PDB file of C-alpha atoms in Angstrom:
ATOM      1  CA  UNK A 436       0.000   0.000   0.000  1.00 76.00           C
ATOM      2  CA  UNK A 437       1.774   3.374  -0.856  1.00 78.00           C
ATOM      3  CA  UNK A 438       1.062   6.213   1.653  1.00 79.00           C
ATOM      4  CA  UNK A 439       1.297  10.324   0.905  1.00 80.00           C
ATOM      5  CA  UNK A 440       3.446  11.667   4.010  1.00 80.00           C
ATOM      6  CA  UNK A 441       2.382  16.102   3.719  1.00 78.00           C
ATOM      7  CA  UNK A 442       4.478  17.750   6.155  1.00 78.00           C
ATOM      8  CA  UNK A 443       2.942  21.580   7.039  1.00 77.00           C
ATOM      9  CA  UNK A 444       4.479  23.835   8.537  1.00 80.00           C
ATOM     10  CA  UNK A 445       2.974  26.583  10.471  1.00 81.00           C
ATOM     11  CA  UNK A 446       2.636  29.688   8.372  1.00 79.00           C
ATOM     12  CA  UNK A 447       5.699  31.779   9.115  1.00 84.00           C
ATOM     13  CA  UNK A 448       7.372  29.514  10.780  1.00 88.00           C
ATOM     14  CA  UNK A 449      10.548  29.385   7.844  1.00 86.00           C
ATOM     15  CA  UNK A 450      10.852  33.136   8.368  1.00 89.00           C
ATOM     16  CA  UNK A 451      12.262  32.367  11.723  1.00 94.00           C
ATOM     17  CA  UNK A 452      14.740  30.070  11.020  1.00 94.00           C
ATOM     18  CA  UNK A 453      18.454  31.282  10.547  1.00 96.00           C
ATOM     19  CA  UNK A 454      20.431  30.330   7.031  1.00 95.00           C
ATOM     20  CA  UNK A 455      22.103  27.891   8.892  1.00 97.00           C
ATOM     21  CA  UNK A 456      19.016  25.717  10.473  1.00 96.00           C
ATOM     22  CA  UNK A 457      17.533  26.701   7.252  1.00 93.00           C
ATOM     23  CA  UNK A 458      20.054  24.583   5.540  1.00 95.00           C
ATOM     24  CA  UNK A 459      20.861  21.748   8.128  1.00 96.00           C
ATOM     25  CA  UNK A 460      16.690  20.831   7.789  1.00 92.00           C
ATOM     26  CA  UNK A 461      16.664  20.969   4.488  1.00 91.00           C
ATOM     27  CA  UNK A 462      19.942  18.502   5.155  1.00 95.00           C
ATOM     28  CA  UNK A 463      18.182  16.372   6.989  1.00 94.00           C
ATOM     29  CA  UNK A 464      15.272  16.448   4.662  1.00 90.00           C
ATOM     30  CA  UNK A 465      17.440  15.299   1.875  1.00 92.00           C
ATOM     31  CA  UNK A 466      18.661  12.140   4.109  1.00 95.00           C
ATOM     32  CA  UNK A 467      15.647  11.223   4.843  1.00 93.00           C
ATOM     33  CA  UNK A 468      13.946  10.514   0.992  1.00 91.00           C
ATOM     34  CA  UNK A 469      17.744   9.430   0.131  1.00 94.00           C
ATOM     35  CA  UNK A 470      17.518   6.563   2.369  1.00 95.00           C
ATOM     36  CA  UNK A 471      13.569   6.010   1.542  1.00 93.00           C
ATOM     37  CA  UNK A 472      14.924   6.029  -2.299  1.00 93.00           C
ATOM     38  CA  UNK A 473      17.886   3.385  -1.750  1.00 96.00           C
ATOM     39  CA  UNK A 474      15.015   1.033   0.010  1.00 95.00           C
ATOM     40  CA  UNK A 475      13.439   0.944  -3.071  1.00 92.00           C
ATOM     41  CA  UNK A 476      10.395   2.832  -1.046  1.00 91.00           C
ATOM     42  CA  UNK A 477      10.053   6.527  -2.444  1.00 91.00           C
ATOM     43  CA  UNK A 478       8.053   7.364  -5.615  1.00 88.00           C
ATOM     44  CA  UNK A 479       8.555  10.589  -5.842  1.00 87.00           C
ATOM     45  CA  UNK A 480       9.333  14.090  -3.806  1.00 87.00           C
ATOM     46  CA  UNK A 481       8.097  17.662  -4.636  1.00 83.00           C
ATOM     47  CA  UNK A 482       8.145  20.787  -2.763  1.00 80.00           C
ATOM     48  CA  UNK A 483       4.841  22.578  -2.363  1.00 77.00           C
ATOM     49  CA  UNK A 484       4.429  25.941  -3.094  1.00 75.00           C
ATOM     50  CA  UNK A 485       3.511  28.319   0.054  1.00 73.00           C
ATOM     51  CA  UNK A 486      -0.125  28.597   0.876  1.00 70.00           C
ATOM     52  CA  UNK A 487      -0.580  32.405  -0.051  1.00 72.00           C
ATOM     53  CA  UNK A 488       0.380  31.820  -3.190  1.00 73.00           C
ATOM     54  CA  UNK A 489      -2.815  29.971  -4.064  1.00 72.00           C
ATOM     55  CA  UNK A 490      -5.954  31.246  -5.943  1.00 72.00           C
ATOM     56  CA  UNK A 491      -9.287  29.573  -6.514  1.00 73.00           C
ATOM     57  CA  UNK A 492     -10.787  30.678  -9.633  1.00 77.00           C
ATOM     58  CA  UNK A 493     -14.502  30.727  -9.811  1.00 80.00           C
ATOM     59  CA  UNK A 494     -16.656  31.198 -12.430  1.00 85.00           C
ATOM     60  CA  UNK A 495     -19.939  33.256 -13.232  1.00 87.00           C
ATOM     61  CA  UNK A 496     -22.310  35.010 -15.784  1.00 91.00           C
ATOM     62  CA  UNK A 497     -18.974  33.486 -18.222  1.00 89.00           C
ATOM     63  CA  UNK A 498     -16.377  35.355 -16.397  1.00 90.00           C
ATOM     64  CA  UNK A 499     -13.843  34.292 -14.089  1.00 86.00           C
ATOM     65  CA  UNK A 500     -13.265  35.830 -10.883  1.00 83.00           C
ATOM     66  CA  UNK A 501      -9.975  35.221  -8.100  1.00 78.00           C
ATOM     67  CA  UNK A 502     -10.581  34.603  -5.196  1.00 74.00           C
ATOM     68  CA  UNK A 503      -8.423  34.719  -1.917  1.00 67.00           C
ATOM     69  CA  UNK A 504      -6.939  31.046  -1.193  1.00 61.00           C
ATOM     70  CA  UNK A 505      -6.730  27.922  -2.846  1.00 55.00           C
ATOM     71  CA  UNK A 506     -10.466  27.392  -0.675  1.00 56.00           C
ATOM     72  CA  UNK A 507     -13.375  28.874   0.559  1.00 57.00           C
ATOM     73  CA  UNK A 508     -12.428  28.057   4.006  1.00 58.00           C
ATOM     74  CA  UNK A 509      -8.813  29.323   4.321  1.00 53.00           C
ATOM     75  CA  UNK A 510      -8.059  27.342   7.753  1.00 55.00           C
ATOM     76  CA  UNK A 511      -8.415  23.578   5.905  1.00 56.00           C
ATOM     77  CA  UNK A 512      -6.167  22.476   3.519  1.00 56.00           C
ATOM     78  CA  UNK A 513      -6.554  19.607   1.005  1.00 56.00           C
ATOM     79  CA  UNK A 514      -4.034  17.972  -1.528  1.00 56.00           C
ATOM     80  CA  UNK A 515      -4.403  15.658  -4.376  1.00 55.00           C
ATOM     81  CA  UNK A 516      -1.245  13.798  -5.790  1.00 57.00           C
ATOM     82  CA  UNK A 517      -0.785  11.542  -8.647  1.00 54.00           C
TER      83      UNK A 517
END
């Protein structure tokens, strides 16, 4: 069975980080789907981009309007991956 791991961080929670833990999670991050890979157990590995970067586009009367978010209820989240 092949699971979806989604790690979230809270929103602003990068900005606090020196360069230097910056780099040495992003290390560790690296490790981490290097050993899943060399098991034979990672399909693939993407970065996300940041939340407030998303739009949801909605349409009416044939034109499109943008919204705020990727959803109508800003607090939930949802991902699809194939």
């Amino acid at each position: 069975m092949a699971y979806l791991l989604l790690i979230v961080e809270p929103r602003g929670q990068r900005d606090t980080r020196t360069q230097e833990e910056a780099r040495q999670l992003y290390d560790d991050m690296l490790r981490y789907g290097q050993g899943l890979a060399a098991r034979g157990l990672l399909r693939a590995s993407e970065s996300l981009r940041p939340d407030q970067h998303g739009v949801r586009i909605q349409q009416r009367d044939g034109k499109a309007i943008l919204r705020d978010g990727p959803l109508p209820r800003p607090r939930r989240w949802s991902a699809a991956f194939s």
